[in-house]
Coordinates of C-alpha atoms in Angstrom, one line a residue:
M128 CA -4.0 17.4 -4.3
N129 CA -7.2 17.1 -1.7
I130 CA -8.3 14.6 -0.7
D131 CA -10.6 13.3 1.8
T132 CA -11.0 9.8 3.6
K133 CA -13.1 8.9 6.4
E134 CA -14.4 5.5 8.5
I135 CA -18.0 4.8 7.6
S136 CA -20.3 1.8 8.7
E137 CA -20.9 -1.9 7.0
S138 CA -24.1 -0.4 6.2
E139 CA -23.5 2.6 4.9
Y140 CA -20.4 0.4 2.3
N141 CA -22.4 -2.5 1.3
Y142 CA -25.6 0.8 0.1
L143 CA -22.7 2.5 -1.6
Q144 CA -22.7 1.8 -4.8
L145 CA -19.1 3.2 -5.4
P146 CA -16.1 1.4 -7.1
V147 CA -14.5 -0.7 -4.4
L148 CA -10.7 -0.3 -4.5
F149 CA -10.5 -3.5 -2.3
E150 CA -12.3 -6.1 0.2
D151 CA -12.5 -9.4 1.8
K152 CA -16.6 -10.0 2.2
L153 CA -15.7 -12.8 4.9
T154 CA -12.7 -10.8 7.2
D155 CA -13.8 -7.1 6.5
R156 CA -14.1 -4.9 10.2
V157 CA -13.6 -1.9 9.0
F158 CA -14.9 0.2 5.9
G159 CA -13.8 3.6 4.7
L160 CA -14.4 6.0 1.7
F161 CA -11.8 7.6 0.1
S162 CA -12.8 11.2 -2.6
N163 CA -10.8 13.7 -4.1
G164 CA -14.3 15.5 -4.3
I165 CA -15.1 14.5 -7.7
N166 CA -14.5 10.7 -7.8
E167 CA -15.5 8.2 -4.7
Y168 CA -13.9 5.0 -4.1
K169 CA -15.0 2.4 -0.9
F170 CA -12.5 -0.4 0.5
G171 CA -12.9 -2.6 3.0
W172 CA -10.5 -3.9 5.9
Q173 CA -9.5 -5.8 8.5
S174 CA -8.0 -4.2 11.4
T175 CA -9.5 -2.5 13.8
I176 CA -5.9 -0.6 15.2
I177 CA -4.5 0.0 11.6
K178 CA -5.3 2.9 9.7
P179 CA -4.4 2.4 6.0
H180 CA -1.5 4.2 4.3
I181 CA -2.5 6.6 1.8
D182 CA 0.3 8.0 -0.5
F183 CA 0.8 9.9 -4.4
I184 CA 3.2 9.0 -6.8
D185 CA 2.2 11.7 -8.9
S186 CA -0.7 14.4 -8.7
S187 CA -3.1 11.8 -10.6
R188 CA -1.6 8.6 -9.2
C189 CA -2.1 7.4 -5.6
L190 CA -1.6 4.2 -3.5
I191 CA -3.4 2.5 -0.8
G192 CA -2.0 -0.3 1.6
I193 CA -3.1 -1.8 4.2
D194 CA -2.9 -5.2 6.5
L195 CA -2.4 -7.6 3.1
N196 CA -4.2 -5.2 0.5
F197 CA -1.7 -2.9 -1.7
I198 CA -3.0 -0.6 -4.2
I199 CA -1.8 2.1 -7.4
F200 CA -4.6 3.5 -9.3
E201 CA -5.8 6.8 -11.4
I202 CA -7.7 9.2 -8.6
T203 CA -9.1 10.7 -11.9
T204 CA -10.2 7.3 -13.6
G205 CA -10.5 4.8 -10.9
E206 CA -8.2 2.6 -13.1
I207 CA -6.1 0.0 -11.5
F208 CA -2.3 -0.1 -12.3
L209 CA -1.3 -2.3 -9.7
K210 CA -3.5 -4.8 -6.9
L211 CA -1.8 -6.9 -5.0
S212 CA -2.6 -9.7 -2.2
L213 CA 0.3 -9.2 0.2
D214 CA 1.5 -12.1 1.9
Y215 CA 3.0 -10.4 5.1
F216 CA 1.0 -7.0 6.6
Y217 CA 1.8 -4.3 4.8
Y218 CA 4.2 -1.3 6.4
D219 CA 5.0 1.0 4.0
T220 CA 6.1 2.5 1.1
K221 CA 9.2 4.2 -0.1
I222 CA 9.9 6.0 -3.4
N223 CA 13.8 6.3 -4.3
K224 CA 14.5 7.4 -8.1
D225 CA 12.4 5.8 -10.6
L226 CA 11.4 2.7 -8.0
L227 CA 8.8 2.0 -5.4
Y228 CA 9.2 -0.6 -2.7
V229 CA 6.3 -2.0 -1.3
I230 CA 7.4 -3.1 2.7
T231 CA 6.0 -5.4 4.7
E232 CA 7.1 -7.6 7.9
L233 CA 9.1 -9.9 6.7
E234 CA 9.5 -9.1 2.5
I235 CA 9.8 -6.3 0.2
I236 CA 8.8 -5.7 -3.2
K237 CA 10.4 -3.6 -5.9
L238 CA 8.7 -2.2 -8.4
S239 CA 9.1 0.3 -11.4
I240 CA 6.9 3.3 -10.5
I241 CA 6.8 3.8 -14.2
D242 CA 4.8 0.8 -15.4
F243 CA 4.5 -1.3 -11.9
R244 CA 5.4 -3.9 -13.1
I245 CA 7.3 -5.9 -9.8
I246 CA 11.4 -6.2 -10.7
Q247 CA 12.4 -8.4 -7.9
I248 CA 10.8 -9.4 -3.9
Y249 CA 13.6 -9.5 -1.3
S250 CA 12.8 -11.9 1.5
L251 CA 14.1 -10.6 5.2
P252 CA 15.2 -12.5 7.6
D253 CA 13.3 -10.9 11.0
F254 CA 10.7 -8.3 10.9
F255 CA 11.5 -5.3 9.3
E256 CA 12.3 -2.5 11.4
S257 CA 14.0 0.9 9.0
I258 CA 15.5 1.2 5.0
E259 CA 18.2 3.6 4.2
F260 CA 19.2 4.6 0.7
Y261 CA 22.3 5.7 -0.6
D262 CA 23.8 6.1 -4.0
E263 CA 24.3 3.1 -5.0
R264 CA 23.3 0.3 -2.4
I265 CA 19.7 0.1 0.2
V266 CA 20.1 -1.4 3.8
I267 CA 17.8 -3.0 5.4
K268 CA 17.8 -2.7 8.8
C269 CA 15.6 -6.1 10.6
V270 CA 15.0 -6.7 14.0
N271 CA 17.6 -8.6 16.3
D272 CA 20.3 -6.4 14.1
E273 CA 19.9 -7.9 11.1
I274 CA 21.3 -6.4 7.9
I275 CA 20.7 -6.4 3.9
N276 CA 22.3 -4.3 1.6
I277 CA 20.8 -4.3 -1.2

């Protein structure tokens, strides 16, 4: 799927009459436009250094994570399947089998990739560093060499 994302000015953001994926009018300092050539959406975030992580679950469902925001939505219809206000800053998303792992600095949220329900939340003892998937277990490494086996 061919998508285009770009940063836009706050005045352009306010002017555009497009569906909003997520925003926080009090803290947003950066604004973006997401387009697949047919459908366009806008969103805002606060970090001026970090860029949004955008990925596809399949040909029509997309995810975006940035700062304390995470969303899964249908690109062509704009239907939002899941919208999370995270407790900790977003780091990454990993898919393993039929599960989706939303990784934040101090917690990992395990979701069903079928219906996007939250299955479990794992609190981390320190800041996230890496995750490795094996047949029957998952190894999470945190700062200070803390290891968690799931």
